[in-house]
Coordinates of C-alpha atoms in Angstrom, one line a residue:
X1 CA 6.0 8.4 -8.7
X2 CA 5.5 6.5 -6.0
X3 CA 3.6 2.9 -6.3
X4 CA 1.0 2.0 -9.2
X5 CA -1.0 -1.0 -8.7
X6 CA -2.2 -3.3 -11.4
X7 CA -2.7 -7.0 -13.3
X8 CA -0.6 -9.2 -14.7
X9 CA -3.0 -9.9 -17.7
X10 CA -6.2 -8.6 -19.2
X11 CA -8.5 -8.1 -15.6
X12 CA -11.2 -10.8 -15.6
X13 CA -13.9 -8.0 -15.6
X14 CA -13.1 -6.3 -18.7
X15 CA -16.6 -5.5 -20.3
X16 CA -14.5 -6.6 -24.6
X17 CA -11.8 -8.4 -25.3
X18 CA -8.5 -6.8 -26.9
X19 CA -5.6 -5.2 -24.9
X20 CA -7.1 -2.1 -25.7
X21 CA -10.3 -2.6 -23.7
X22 CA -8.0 -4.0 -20.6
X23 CA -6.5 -0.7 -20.7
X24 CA -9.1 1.4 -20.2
X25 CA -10.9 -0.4 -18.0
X26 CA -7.9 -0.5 -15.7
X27 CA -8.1 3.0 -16.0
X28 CA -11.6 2.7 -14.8
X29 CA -11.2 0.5 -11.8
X30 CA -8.5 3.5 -10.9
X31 CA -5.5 1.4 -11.1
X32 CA -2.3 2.4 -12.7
X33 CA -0.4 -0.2 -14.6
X34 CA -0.8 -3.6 -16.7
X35 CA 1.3 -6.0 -17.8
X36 CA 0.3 -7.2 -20.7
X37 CA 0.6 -11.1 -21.0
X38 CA 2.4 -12.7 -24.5
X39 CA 2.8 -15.7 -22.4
X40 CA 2.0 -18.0 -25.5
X41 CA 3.3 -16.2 -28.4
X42 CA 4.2 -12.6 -29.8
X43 CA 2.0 -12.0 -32.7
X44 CA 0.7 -9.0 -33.3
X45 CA 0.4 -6.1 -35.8
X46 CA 1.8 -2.8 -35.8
X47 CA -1.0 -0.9 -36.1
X48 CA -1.9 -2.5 -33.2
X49 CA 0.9 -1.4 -31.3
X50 CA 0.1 1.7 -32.1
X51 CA -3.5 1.5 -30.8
X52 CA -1.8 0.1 -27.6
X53 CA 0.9 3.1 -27.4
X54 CA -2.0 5.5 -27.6
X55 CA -4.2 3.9 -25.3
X56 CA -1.3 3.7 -22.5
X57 CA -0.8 7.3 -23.0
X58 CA -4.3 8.7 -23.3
X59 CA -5.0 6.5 -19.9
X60 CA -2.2 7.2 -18.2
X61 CA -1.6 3.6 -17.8
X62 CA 2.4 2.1 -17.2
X63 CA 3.0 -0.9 -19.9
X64 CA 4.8 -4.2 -19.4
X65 CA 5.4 -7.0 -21.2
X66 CA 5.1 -11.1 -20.4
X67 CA 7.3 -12.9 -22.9
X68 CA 6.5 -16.0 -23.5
X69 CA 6.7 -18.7 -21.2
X70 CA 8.9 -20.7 -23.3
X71 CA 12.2 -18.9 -23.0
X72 CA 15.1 -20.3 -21.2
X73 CA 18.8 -18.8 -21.4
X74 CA 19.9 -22.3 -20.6
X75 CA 18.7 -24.2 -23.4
X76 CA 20.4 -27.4 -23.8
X77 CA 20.7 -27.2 -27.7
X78 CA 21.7 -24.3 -30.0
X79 CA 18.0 -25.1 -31.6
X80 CA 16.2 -24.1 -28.5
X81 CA 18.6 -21.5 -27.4
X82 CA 18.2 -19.4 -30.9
X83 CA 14.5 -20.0 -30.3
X84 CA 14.5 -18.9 -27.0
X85 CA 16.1 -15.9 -28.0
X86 CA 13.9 -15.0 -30.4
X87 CA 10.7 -15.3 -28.5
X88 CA 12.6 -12.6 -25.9
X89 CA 14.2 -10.0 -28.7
X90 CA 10.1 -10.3 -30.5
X91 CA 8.9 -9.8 -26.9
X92 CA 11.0 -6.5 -26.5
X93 CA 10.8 -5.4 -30.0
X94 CA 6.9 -5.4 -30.1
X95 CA 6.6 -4.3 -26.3
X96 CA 8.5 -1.3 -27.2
X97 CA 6.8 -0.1 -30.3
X98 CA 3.3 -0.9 -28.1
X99 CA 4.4 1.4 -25.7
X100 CA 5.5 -0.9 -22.5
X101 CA 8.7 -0.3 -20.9
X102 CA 9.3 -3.3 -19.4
X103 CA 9.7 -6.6 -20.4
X104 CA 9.6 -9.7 -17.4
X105 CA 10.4 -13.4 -18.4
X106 CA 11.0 -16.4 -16.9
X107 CA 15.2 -16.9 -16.9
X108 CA 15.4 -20.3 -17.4
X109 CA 16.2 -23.9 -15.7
X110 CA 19.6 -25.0 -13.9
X111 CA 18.7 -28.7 -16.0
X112 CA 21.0 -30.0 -12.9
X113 CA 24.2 -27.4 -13.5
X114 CA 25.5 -26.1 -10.3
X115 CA 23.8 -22.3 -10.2
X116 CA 27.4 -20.3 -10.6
X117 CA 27.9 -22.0 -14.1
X118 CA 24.0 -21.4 -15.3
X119 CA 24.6 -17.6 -13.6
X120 CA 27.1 -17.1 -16.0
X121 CA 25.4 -18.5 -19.0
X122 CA 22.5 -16.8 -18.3
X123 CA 25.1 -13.8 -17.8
X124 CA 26.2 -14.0 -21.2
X125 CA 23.0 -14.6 -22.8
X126 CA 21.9 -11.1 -21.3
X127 CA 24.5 -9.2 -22.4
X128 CA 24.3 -10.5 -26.1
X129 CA 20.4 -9.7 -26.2
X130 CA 20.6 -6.1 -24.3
X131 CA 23.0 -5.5 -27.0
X132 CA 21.4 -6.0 -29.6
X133 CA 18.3 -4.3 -28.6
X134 CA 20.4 -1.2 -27.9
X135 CA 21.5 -1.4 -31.4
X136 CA 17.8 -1.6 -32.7
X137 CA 16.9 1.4 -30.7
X138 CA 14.7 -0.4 -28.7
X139 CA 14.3 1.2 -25.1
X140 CA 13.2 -1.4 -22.8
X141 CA 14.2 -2.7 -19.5
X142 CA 14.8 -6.9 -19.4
X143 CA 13.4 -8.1 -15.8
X144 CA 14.3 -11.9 -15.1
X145 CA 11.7 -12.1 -12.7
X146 CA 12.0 -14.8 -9.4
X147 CA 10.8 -18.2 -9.6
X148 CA 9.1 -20.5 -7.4
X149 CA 10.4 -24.1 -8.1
X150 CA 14.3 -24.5 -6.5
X151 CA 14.7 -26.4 -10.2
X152 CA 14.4 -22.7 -11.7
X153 CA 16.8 -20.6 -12.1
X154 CA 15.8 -17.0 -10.3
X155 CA 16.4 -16.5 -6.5
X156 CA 16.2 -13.3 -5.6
X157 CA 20.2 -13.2 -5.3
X158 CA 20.5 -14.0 -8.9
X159 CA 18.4 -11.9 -10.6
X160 CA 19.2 -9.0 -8.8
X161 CA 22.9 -9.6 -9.6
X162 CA 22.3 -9.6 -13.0
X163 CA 20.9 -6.3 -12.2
X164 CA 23.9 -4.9 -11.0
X165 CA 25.9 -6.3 -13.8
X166 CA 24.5 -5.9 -16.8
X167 CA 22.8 -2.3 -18.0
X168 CA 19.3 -2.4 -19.1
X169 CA 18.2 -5.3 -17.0
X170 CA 16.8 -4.9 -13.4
X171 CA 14.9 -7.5 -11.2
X172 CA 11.3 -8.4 -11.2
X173 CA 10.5 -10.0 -7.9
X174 CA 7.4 -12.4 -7.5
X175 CA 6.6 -12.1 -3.9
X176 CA 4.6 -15.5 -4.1
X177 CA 7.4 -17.2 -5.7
X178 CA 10.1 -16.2 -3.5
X179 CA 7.8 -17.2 -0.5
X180 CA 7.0 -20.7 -2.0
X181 CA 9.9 -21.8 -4.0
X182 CA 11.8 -23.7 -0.6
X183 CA 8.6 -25.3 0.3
X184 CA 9.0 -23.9 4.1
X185 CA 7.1 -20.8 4.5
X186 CA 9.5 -18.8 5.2
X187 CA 10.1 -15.4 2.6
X188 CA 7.0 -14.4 5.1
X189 CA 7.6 -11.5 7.9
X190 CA 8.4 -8.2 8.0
X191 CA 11.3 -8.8 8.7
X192 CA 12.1 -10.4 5.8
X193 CA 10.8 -8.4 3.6
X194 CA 13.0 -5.5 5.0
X195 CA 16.0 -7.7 4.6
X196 CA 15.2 -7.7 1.0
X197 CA 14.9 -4.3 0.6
X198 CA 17.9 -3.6 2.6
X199 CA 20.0 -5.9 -0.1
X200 CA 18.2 -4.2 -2.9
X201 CA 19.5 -0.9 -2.1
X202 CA 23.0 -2.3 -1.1
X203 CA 23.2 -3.7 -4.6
X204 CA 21.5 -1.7 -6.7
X205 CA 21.5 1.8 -5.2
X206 CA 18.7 3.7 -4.0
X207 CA 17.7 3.9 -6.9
X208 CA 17.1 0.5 -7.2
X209 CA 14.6 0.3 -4.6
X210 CA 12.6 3.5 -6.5
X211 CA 12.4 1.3 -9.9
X212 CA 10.9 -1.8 -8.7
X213 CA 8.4 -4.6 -10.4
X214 CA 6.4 -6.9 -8.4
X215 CA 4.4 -9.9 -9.0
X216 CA 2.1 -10.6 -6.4
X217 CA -0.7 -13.4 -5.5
X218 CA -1.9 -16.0 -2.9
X219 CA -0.1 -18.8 -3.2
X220 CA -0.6 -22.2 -2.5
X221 CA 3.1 -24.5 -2.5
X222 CA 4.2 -28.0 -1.1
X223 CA 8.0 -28.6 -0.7
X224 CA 8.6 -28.7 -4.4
X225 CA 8.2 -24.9 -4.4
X226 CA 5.0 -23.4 -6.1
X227 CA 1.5 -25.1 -6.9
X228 CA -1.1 -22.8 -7.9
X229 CA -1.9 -18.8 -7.8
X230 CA -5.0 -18.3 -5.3
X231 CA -6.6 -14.8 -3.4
X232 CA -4.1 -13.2 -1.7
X233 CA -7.2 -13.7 1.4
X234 CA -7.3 -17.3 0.9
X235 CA -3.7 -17.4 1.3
X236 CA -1.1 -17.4 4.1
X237 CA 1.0 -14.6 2.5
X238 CA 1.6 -11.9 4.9
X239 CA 0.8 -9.5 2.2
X240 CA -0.2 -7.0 4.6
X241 CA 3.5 -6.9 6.1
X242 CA 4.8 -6.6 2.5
X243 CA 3.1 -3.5 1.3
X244 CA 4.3 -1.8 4.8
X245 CA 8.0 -3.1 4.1
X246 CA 7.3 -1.0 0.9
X247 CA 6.1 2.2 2.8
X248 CA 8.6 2.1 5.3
X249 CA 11.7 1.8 2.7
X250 CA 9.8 4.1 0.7
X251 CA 9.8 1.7 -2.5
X252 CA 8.6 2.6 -5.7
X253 CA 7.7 1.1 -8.8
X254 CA 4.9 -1.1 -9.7
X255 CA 3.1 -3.6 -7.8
X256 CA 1.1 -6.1 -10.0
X257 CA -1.5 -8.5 -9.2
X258 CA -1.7 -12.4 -10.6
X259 CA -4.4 -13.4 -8.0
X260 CA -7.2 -15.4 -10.1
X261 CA -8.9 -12.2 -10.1
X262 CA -6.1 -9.8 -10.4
X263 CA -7.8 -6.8 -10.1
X264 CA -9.5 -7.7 -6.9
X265 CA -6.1 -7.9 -5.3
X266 CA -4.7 -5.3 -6.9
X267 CA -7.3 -2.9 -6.0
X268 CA -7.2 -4.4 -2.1
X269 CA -3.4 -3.7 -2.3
X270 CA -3.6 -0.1 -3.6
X271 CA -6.5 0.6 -0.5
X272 CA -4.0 -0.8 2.3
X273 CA -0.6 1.1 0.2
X274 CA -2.5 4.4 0.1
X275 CA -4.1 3.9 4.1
X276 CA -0.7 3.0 5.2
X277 CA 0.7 6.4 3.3
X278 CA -2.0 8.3 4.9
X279 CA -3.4 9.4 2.0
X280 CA -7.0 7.6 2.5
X281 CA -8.6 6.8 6.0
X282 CA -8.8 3.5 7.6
X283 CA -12.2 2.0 6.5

């Protein structure tokens, strides 16, 4: 496997609503992957798990999972905190038996704590909820993914050392969010980029940098850290110097769109990945 492109998110043109129609049609547009987005709430049945499962496999499509916004493994009450949990064990329980290996959530806030004491909260929180899934049987990777407000916890740092500490979790890294979150533009060259895929495979191994999960978008920021998702053409993400960061460190994984029309971008990604490979010709 090398790269599979795809949406964060049911792709605005599918022709019928239902998970199972964004799968196919993904499989249509010739893409590879789609994270399915529980960004409210996990309710659903099992038979339609199953449906989803079957349509993954049949398609040949690589499942994720959003959890729900609402999770954060620094909850200031035990109230929220049990809550919190729950929304991210139902996220990987229901992921699982609908056929996505991966579940990506938003880690939580520092609510003003200096970052080593929410890192280690956050720490513990992970390895109580990987355990318990491995109990359950429930195969699934946990992927804190980068934010991109400096109030959030989720530099790149952090969630890849989680990574390297705790088994069955490994990084999701929003591109957009790691370029906006200090408000400066920076996160933006090639250079850059290759520094972060140097660390990766420092940390995590080479194989860490052939398991990857990417968020990507335009993104539009003011020194707070991120604003709103735009067109990765409307934007001043170097995108362009990402994708051959990716080729060049030969990264592989899954790239996934949250442009406003996700499969736009993802589609315009996949065309540079593969010309940049050499498996298509330059248009």
């Amino acid at each position: 496997m090398t790269l599979r492109f795809g949406t964060v998110g049911t792709p605005s043109g599918t022709p019928a609503s239902g998970t199972d129609a964004a799968i196919r049609y993904i499989r249509e547009l010739g893409l590879g992957a789609l994270e399915i987005a529980w960004v409210r709430s996990v309710r659903i049945k099992d038979e339609t798990c199953a449906l989803l499962q079957r349509a993954g496999k049949e398609c040949d499509i690589y499942l994720s999972v959003h959890a729900p916004y609402f999770i954060n493994l620094n909850s200031q009450t035990a109230e929220k905190m049990k809550a919190s949990d729950e929304r991210l064990l139902a996220a990987a329980r229901r992921g699982y038996l609908a056929g996505a290996t991966d579940i990506i959530f938003h880690p939580g806030s520092y609510h003003g704590q200096p970052p080593e004491q929410v890192y280690e909260r956050v720490k513990e929180k992970l390895l109580e909820i990987t355990g318990i899934l491995r109990e359950e049987g429930v195969e699934v990777t946990l992927r804190p993914e980068t934010m991109g407000k400096g109030a959030m916890f989720g530099t790149m740092e952090e969630v890849v050392q989680l990574s390297k500490e705790i088994d069955g979790v490994k990084p999701c890294l929003d591109i957009a969010h790691l370029h906006a979150r200090t408000g400066d533009g920076s996160f933006n060259s090639y250079e850059e980029f290759a520094a972060m895929f140097a660390y990766i495979r420092q940390e995590l191994g080479e194989r860490g940098l052939k398991t990857m999960h990417f968020h990507i978008s335009g993104i539009e920021y003011t020194q707070a850290g991120e604003r709103n998702h735009v067109m990765l053409e409307e934007s001043d993400l170097n995108w362009r110097a990402f994708v051959q960061a990716c080729v060049d460190f030969g990264v592989e994984g899954r790239v996934l769109s949250e442009s406003p029309t996700q499969e736009d971008d993802a589609l315009l990604l996949q065309q540079t990945y593969r010309t940049l490979m050499g498996e298509v010709e330059q248009a």
